[in-house]
Short mmCIF file of C-alpha atoms and ligand atoms in Angstrom, two decimals:
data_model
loop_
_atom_site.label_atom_id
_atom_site.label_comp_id
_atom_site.label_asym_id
_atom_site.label_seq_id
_atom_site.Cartn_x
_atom_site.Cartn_y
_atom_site.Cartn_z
CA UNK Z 1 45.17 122.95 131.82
CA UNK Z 2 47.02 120.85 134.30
CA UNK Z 3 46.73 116.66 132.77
CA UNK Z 4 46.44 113.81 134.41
CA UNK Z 5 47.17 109.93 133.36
CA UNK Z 6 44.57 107.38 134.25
CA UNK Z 7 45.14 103.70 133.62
CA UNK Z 8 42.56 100.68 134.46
CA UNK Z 9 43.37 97.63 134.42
CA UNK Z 10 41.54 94.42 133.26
CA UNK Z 11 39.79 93.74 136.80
CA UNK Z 12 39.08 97.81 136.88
CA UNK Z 13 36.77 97.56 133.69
CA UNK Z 14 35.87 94.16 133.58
CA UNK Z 15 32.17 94.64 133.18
CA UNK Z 16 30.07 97.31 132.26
CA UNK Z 17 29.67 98.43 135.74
CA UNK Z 18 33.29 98.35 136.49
CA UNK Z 19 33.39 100.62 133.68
CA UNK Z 20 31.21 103.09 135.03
CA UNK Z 21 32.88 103.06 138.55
CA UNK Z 22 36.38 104.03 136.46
CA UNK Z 23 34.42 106.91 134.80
CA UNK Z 24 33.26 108.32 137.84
CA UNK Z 25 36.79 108.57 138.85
CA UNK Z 26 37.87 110.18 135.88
CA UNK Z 27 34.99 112.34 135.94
CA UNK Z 28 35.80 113.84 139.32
CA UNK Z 29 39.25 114.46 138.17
CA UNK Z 30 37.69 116.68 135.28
CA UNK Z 31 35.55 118.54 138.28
CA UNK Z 32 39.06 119.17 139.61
CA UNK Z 33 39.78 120.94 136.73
CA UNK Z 34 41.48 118.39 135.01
CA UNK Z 35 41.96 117.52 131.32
CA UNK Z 36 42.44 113.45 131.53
CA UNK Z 37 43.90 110.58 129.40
CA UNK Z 38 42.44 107.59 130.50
CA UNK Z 39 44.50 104.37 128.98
CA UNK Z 40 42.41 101.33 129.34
CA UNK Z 41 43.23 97.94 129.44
CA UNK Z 42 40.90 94.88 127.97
CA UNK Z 43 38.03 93.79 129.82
CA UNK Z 44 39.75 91.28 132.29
CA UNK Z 45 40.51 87.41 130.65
CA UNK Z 46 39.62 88.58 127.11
CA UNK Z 47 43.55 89.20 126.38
CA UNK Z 48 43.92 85.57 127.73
CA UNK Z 49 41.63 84.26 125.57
CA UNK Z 50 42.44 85.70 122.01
CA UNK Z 51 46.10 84.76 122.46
CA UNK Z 52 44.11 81.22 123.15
CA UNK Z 53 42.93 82.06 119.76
CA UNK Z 54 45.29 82.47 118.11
CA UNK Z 55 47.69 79.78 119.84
CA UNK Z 56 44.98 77.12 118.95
CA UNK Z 57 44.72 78.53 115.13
CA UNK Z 58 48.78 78.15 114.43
CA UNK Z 59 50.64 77.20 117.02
CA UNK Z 60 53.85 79.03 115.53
CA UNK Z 61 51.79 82.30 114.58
CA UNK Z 62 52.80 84.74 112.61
CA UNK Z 63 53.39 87.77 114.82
CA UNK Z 64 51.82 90.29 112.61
CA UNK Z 65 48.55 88.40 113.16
CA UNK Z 66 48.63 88.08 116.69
CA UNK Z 67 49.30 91.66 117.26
CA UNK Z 68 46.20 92.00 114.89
CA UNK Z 69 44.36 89.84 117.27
CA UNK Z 70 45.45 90.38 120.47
CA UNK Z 71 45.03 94.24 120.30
CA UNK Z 72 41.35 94.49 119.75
CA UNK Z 73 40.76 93.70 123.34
CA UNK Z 74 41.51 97.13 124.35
CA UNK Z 75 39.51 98.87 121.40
CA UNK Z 76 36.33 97.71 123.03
CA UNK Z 77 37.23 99.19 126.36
CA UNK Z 78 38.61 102.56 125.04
CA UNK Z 79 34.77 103.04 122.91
CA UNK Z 80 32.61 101.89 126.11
CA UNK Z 81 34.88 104.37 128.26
CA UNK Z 82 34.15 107.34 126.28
CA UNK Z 83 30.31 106.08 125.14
CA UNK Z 84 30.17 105.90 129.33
CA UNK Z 85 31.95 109.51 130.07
CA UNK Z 86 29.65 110.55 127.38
CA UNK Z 87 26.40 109.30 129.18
CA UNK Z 88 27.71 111.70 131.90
CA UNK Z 89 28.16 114.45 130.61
CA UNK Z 90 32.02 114.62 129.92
CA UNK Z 91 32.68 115.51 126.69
CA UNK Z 92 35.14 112.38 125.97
CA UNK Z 93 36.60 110.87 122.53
CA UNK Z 94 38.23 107.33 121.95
CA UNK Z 95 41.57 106.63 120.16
CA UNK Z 96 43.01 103.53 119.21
CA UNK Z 97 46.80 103.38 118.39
CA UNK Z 98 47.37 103.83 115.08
CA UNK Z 99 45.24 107.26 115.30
CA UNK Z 100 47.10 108.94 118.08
CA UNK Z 101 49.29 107.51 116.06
CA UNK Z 102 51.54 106.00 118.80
CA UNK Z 103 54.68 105.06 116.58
CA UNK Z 104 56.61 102.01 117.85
CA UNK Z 105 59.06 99.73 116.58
CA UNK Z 106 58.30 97.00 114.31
CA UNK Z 107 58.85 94.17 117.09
CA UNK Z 108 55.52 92.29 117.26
CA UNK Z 109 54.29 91.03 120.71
CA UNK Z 110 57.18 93.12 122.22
CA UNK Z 111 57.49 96.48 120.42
CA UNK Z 112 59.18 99.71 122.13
CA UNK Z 113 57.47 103.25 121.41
CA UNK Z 114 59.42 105.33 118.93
CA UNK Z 115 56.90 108.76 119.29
CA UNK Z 116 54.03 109.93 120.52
CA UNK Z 117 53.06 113.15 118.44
CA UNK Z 118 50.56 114.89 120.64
CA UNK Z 119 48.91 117.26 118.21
CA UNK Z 120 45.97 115.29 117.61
CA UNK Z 121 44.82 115.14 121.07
CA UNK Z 122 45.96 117.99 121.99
CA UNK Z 123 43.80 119.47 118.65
CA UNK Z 124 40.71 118.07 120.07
CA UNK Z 125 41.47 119.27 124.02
CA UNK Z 126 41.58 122.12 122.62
CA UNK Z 127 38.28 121.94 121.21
CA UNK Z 128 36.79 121.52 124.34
CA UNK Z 129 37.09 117.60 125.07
CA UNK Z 130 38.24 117.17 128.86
CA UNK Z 131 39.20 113.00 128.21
CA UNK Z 132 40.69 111.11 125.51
CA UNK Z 133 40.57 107.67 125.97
CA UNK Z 134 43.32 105.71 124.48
CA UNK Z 135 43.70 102.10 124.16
CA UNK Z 136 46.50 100.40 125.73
CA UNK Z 137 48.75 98.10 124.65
CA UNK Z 138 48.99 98.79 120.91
CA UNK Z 139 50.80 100.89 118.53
CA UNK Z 140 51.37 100.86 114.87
CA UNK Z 141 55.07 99.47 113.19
CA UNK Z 142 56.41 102.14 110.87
CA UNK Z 143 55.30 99.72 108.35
CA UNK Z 144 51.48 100.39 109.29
CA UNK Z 145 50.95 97.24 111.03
CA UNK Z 146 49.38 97.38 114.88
CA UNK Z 147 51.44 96.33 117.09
CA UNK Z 148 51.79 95.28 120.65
CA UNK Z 149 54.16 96.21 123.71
CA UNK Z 150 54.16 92.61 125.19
CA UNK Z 151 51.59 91.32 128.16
CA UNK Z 152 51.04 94.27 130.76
CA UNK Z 153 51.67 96.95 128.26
CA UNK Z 154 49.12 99.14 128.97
CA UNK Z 155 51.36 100.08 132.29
CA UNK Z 156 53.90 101.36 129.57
CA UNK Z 157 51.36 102.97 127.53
CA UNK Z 158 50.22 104.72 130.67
CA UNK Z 159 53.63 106.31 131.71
CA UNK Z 160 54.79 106.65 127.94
CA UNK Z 161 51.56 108.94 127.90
CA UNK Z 162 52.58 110.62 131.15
CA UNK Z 163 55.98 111.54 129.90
CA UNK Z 164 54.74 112.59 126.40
CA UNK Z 165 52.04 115.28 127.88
CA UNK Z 166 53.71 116.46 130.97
CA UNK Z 167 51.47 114.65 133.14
CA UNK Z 168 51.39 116.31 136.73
CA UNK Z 169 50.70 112.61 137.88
CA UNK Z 170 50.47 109.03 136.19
CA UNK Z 171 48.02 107.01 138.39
CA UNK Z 172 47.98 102.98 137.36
CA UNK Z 173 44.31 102.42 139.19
CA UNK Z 174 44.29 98.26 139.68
CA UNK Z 175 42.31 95.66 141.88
CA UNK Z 176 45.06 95.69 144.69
CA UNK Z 177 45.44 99.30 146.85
CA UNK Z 178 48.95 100.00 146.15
CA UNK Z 179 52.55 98.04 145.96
CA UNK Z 180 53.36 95.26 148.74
CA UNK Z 181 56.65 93.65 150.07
CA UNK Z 182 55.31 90.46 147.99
CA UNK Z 183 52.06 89.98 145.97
CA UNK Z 184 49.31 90.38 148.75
CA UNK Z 185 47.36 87.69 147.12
CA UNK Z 186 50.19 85.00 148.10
CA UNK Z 187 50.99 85.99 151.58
CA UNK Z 188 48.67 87.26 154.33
CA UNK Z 189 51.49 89.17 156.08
CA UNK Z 190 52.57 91.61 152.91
CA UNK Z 191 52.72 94.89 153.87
CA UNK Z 192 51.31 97.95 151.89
CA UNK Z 193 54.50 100.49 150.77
CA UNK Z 194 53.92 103.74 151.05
CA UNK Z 195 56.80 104.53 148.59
CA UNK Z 196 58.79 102.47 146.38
CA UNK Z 197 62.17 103.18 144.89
CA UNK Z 198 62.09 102.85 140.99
CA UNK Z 199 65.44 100.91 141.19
CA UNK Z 200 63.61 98.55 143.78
CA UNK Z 201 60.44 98.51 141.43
CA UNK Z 202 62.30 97.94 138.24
CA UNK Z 203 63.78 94.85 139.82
CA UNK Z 204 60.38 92.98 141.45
CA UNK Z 205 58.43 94.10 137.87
CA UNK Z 206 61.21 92.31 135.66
CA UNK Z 207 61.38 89.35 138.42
CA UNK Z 208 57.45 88.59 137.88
CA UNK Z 209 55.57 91.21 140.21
CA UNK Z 210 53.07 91.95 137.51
CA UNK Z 211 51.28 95.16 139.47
CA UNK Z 212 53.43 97.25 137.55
CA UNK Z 213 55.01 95.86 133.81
CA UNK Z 214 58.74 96.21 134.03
CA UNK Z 215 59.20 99.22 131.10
CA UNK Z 216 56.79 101.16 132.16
CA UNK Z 217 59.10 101.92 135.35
CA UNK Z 218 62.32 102.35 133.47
CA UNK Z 219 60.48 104.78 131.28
CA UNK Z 220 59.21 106.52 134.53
CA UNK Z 221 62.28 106.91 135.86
CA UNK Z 222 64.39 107.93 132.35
CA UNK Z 223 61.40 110.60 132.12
CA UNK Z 224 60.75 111.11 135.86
CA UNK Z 225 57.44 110.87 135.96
CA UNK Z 226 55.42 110.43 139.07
CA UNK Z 227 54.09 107.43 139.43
CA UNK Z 228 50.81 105.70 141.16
CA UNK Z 229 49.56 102.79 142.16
CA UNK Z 230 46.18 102.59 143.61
CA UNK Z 231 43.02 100.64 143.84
CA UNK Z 232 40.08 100.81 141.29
CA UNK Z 233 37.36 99.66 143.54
CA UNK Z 234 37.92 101.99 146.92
CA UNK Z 235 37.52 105.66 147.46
CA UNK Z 236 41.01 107.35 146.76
CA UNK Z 237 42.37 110.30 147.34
CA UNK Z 238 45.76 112.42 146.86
CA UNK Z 239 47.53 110.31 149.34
CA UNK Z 240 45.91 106.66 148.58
CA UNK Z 241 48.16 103.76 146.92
CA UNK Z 242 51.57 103.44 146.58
CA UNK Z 243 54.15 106.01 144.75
CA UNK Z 244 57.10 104.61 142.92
CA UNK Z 245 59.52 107.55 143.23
CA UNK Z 246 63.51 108.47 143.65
CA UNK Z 247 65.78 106.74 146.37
CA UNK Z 248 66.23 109.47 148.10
CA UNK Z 249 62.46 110.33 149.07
CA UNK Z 250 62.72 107.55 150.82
CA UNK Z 251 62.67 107.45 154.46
CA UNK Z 252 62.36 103.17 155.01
CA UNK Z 253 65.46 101.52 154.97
CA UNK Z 254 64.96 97.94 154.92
CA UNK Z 255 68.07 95.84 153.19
CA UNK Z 256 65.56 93.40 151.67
CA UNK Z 257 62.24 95.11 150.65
CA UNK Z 258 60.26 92.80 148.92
CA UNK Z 259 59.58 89.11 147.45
CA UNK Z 260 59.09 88.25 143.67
CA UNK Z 261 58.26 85.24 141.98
CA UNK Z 262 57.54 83.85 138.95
CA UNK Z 263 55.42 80.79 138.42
CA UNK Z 264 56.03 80.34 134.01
CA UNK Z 265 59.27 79.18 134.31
CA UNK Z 266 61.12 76.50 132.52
CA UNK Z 267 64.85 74.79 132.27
CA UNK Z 268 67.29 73.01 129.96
CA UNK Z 269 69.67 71.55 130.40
CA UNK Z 270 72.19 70.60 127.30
CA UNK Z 271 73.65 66.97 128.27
CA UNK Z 272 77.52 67.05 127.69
CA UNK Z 273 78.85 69.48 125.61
CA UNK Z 274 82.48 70.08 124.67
CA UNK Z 275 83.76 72.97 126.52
CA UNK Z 276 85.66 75.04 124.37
CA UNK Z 277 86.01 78.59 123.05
CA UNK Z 278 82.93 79.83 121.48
CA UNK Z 279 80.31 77.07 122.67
CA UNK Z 280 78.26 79.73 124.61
CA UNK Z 281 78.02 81.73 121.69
CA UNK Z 282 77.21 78.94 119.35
CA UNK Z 283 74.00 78.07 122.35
CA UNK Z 284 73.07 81.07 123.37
CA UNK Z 285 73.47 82.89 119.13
CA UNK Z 286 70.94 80.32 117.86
CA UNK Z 287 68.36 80.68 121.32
CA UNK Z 288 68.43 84.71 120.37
CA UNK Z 289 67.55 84.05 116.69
CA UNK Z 290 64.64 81.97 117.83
CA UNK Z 291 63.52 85.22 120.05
CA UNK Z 292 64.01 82.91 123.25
CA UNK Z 293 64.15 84.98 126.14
CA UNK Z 294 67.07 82.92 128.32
CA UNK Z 295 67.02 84.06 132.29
CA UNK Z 296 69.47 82.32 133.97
CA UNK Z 297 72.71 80.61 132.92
CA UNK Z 298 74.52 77.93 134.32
CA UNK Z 299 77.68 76.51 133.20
CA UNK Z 300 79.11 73.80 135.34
CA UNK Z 301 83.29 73.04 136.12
CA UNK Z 302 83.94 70.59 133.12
CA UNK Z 303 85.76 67.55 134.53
CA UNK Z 304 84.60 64.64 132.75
CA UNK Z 305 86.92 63.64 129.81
CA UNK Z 306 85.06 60.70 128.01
CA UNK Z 307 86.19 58.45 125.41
CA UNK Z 308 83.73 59.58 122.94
CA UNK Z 309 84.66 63.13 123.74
CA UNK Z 310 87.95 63.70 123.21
CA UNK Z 311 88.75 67.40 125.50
CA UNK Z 312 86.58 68.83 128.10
CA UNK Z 313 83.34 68.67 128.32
CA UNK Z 314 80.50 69.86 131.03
CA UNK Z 315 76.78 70.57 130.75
CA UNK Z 316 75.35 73.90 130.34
CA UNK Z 317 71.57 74.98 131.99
CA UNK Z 318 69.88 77.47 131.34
CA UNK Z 319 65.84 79.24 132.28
CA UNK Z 320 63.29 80.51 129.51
CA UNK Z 321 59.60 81.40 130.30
CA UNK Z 322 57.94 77.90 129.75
CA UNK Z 323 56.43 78.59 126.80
CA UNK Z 324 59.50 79.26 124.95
CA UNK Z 325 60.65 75.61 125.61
CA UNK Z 326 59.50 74.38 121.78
CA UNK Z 327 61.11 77.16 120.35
CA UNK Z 328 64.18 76.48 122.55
CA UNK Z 329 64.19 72.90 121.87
CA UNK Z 330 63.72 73.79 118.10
CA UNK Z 331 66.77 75.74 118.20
CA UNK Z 332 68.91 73.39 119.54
CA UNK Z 333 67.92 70.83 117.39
CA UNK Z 334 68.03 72.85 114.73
CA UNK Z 335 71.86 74.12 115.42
CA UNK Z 336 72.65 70.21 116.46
CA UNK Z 337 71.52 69.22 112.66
CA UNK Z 338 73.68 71.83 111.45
CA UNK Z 339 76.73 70.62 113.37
CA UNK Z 340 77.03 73.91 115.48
CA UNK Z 341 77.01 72.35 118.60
CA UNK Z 342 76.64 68.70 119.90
CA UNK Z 343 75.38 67.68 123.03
CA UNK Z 344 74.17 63.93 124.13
CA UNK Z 345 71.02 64.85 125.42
CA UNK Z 346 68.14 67.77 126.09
CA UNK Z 347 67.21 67.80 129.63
CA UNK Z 348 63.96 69.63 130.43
CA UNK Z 349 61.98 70.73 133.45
CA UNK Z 350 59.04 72.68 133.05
CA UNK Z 351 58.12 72.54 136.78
CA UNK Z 352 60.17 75.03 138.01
CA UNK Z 353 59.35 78.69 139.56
CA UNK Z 354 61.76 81.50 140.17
CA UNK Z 355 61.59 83.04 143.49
CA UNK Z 356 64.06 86.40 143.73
CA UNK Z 357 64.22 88.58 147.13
CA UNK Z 358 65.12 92.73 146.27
CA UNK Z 359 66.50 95.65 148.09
CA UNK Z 360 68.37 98.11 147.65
CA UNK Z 361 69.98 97.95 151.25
CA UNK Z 362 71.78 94.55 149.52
CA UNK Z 363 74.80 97.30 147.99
CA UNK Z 364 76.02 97.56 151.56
CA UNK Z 365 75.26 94.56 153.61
CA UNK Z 366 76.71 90.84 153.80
CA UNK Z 367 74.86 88.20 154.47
CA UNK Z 368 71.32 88.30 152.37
CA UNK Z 369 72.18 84.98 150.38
CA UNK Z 370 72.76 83.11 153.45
CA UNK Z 371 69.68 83.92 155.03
CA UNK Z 372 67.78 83.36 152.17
CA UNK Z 373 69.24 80.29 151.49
CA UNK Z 374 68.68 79.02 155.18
CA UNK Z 375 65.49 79.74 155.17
CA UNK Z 376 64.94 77.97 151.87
CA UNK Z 377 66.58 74.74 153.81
CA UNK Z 378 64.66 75.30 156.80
CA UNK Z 379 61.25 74.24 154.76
CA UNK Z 380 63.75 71.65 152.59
CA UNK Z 381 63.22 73.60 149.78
CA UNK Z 382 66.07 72.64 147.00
CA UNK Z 383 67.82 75.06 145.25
CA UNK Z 384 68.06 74.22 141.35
CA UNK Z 385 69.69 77.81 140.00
CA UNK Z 386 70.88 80.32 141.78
CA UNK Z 387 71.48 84.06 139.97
CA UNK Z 388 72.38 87.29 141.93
CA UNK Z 389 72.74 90.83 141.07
CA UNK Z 390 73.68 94.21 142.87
CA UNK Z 391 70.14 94.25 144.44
CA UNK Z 392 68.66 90.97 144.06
CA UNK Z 393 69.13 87.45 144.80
CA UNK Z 394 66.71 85.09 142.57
CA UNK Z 395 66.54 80.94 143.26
CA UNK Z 396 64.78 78.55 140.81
CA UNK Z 397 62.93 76.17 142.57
CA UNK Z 398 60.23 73.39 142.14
CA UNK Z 399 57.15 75.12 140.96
CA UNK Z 400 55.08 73.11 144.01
CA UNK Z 401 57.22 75.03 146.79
CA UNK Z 402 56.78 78.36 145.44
CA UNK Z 403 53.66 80.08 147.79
CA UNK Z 404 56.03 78.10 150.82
CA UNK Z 405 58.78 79.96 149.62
CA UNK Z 406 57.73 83.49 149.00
CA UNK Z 407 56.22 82.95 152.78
CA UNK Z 408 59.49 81.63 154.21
CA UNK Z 409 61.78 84.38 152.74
CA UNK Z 410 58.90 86.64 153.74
CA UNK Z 411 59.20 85.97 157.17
CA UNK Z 412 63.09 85.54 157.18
CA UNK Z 413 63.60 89.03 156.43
CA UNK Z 414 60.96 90.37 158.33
CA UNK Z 415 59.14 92.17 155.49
CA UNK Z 416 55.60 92.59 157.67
CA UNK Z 417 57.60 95.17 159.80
CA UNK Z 418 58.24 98.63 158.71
CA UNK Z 419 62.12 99.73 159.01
P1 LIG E 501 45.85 95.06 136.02
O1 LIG E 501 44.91 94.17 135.28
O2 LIG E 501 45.16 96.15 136.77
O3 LIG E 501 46.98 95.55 135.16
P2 LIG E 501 47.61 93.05 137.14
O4 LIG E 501 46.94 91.74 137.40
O5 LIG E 501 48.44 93.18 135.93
O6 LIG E 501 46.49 94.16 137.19
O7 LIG E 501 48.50 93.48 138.40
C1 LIG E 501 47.93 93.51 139.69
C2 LIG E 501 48.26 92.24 140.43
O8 LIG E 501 49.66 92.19 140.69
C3 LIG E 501 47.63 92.12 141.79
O9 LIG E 501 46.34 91.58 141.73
C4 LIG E 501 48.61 91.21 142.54
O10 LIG E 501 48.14 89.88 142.61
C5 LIG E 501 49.88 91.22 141.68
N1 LIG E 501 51.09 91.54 142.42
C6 LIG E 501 52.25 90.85 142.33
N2 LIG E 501 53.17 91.34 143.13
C7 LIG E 501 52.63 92.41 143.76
C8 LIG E 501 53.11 93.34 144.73
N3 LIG E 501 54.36 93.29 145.20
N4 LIG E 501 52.26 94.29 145.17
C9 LIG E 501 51.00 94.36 144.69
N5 LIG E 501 50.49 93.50 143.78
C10 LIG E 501 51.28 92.53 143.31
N1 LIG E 502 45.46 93.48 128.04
C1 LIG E 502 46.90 93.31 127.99
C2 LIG E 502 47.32 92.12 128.84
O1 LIG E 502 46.49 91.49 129.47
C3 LIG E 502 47.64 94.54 128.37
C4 LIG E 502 47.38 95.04 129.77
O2 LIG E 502 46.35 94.74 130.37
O3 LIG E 502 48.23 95.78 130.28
O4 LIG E 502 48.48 91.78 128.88
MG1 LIG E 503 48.75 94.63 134.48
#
């Protein structure tokens, strides 16, 4: 039987209705002649609010627990999905991670997949079941512990699926109708892609776009699967949405294709430090330990040669998602009372966005910085970080001019027009 992946998001089965209108999707898929596995997401907000839970019930949770927690969201969807396909007819069973069981490492909040073993699925398609439903997000540690794959995993679980089964197609069904040059909800002018280059993709995901979360396209391309984005709530067919594919499909060729931001972002800055062999690895050793994800990394031209600090010293920035900053500052204080480093003083700003343009087209063409960064000027916009790559140039900024931004750079490069 050919397979399909279907994955709704939060928005897509948010209510009991929203429910229904996924399962009459995935029920004329099985009229197609389709065996399905649907991966659901939790209804939308109630992932939000049990890590709420469990942030307000130990601030510096035990990881275990949350996963513990924060999983169950998606076990409610996965039973109403197949109680739902049921009430229609389609012979449908629910599976929740750890009876698949979908094997991933034992890194809580932010696990990997080790295996998917198919036979027990497979075992009951073969019994005549056209759907599993599987919930998203969750796995099980090899030490029998449920895991989780880090906020947006479902999109991974989704794809993982895809690649695992031989999927002829992995469609990630969501409340927008496909992928834009920036998130439609922040600029009127984005324009709907027809196609989408998994380098390009790979980039916006792990620079905030959140349609798609950013492993779930490296493990599409590593496994080549073809991959969907579409909208839950219109009528789709086999051309609707948005496919994320190889370069070379590709007939666009714009050298900036799209605008990513993201809002959670926080700096510090460590206050004169000596600058010396070794002092980023003494910062930046201690910051891993402490499982603080650092972005950006800024080391300024020491120059200064106090009294009080005999040899060079400079100041050293760097960006975390804000909600790392306690277990950043932690670290630092920590390795400061142990005499690993010294600095004079922990700067931090916690109102702070990142805004990154993308494109491919940037390998062969001068000139993409300084028309970002005159556009940035042209709305006074100031420039706190700057970080560049092959294909991307990302800016932190105050968090205030971010929407200004995303339109500015928006319009600089012309994104409403196709190439
Ligand atoms: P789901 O709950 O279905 O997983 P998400 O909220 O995770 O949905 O992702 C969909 C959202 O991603 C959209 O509502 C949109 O606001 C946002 N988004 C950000 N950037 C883009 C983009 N470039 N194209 C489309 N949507 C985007
Ligand atoms: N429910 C999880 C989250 O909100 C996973 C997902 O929806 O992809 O992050
Ligand atoms: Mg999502």
């Amino acid at each position: 039987m050919p397979l399909l992946v279907m994955k709704f998001g939060g928005t897509s089965v948010g209510d009991l209705a929203r429910i229904k209108n996924a399962a009459l999707k995935v029920q004329r898929e099985v009229e197609r002649g389709y065996d399905v596995i649907v991966i659901v997401s939790a209804m939308s907000g109630k992932t939000n609010e049990l890590v709420g839970w469990v942030e307000q019930t130990s601030p510096m949770f035990d990881a275990r627990e949350y996963d513990a927690v924060v999983s169950s969201g998606e076990n409610v969807t996965a039973g109403l999905m197949a109680l739902t396909l049921q009430e229609m007819d389609v012979p449908a069973r629910s599976w929740q991670g750890w009876q698949v069981p979908i094997q991933t490492t034992s890194a809580h909040s932010a696990a990997r997949f080790v295996d998917i073993p198919r036979d027990n699925i497979d075992a009951k398609f073969a019994e005549g079941f056209k759907v599993a439903v599987v919930a998203g997000f969750q796995g099980v540690s090899p030490e029998g512990r449920i895991t989780t794959l880090g906020r947006g995993g479902s999109d991974t679980t989704a794809v993982a699926f895809a690649a695992a089964f031989g999927a002829e197609r992995c469609d990630i069904y969501t409340d927008v109708d496909g992928i834009y040059t920036t998130d439609p909800r922040i600029s009127s002018k984005a324009r709907k892609l027809d196609k989408i280059a998994f380098e390009e993709m790979l980039e916006l995901a792990s620079l905030g776009a959140k349609v798609l979360q950013t492993r779930s396209v490296e493990l599409a391309m590593r496994y080549k699967v073809r991959l969907r984005v579409l909208s839950s709530f219109e009528d789709t067919d086999e051309t609707s949405g948005t496919i994320v594919c190889d370069e070379e499909e590709i007939m666009e060729s714009k050298v900036v294709s799209g605008v990513a931001y993201s809002r959670d972002e926080a700096k510090m800055t460590l206050v004169t430090i000596e600058d010396r062999p070794g002092i980023a690895a003494a910062i930046f050793g201690p910051l891993a330990e402490a499982g603080v994800n650092v972005d950006m990394i800024v080391q300024n031209i020491s120059e200064r040669d106090y009294d009080d600090h005999p040899g060079a010293v400079t100041d050293m920035t760097f960006s975390c998602p804000v909600n790392q900053i306690p277990r950043a500052r932690k670290a630092m204080e920590d390795a400061r009372a142990s005499g690993i480093i010294n600095y004079d003083d922990l700067a931090v700003d916690t109102d702070v966005a990142k805004v990154s343009v993308v494109g491919i087209g940037m390998r062969s063409h001068a000139g993409v910085a300084a028309t970002m960064f005159k556009a940035l000027a042209a709305e006074n916009i100031n420039i706190k970080v700057i970080a560049t790559s092959e294909i991307k140039i990302s800016v932190l900024i105050d968090r205030k001019y971010m929407e200004l931004a995303v339109q500015a750079l928006h319009d600089a490069f012309e994104l409403e027009k196709s190439a």
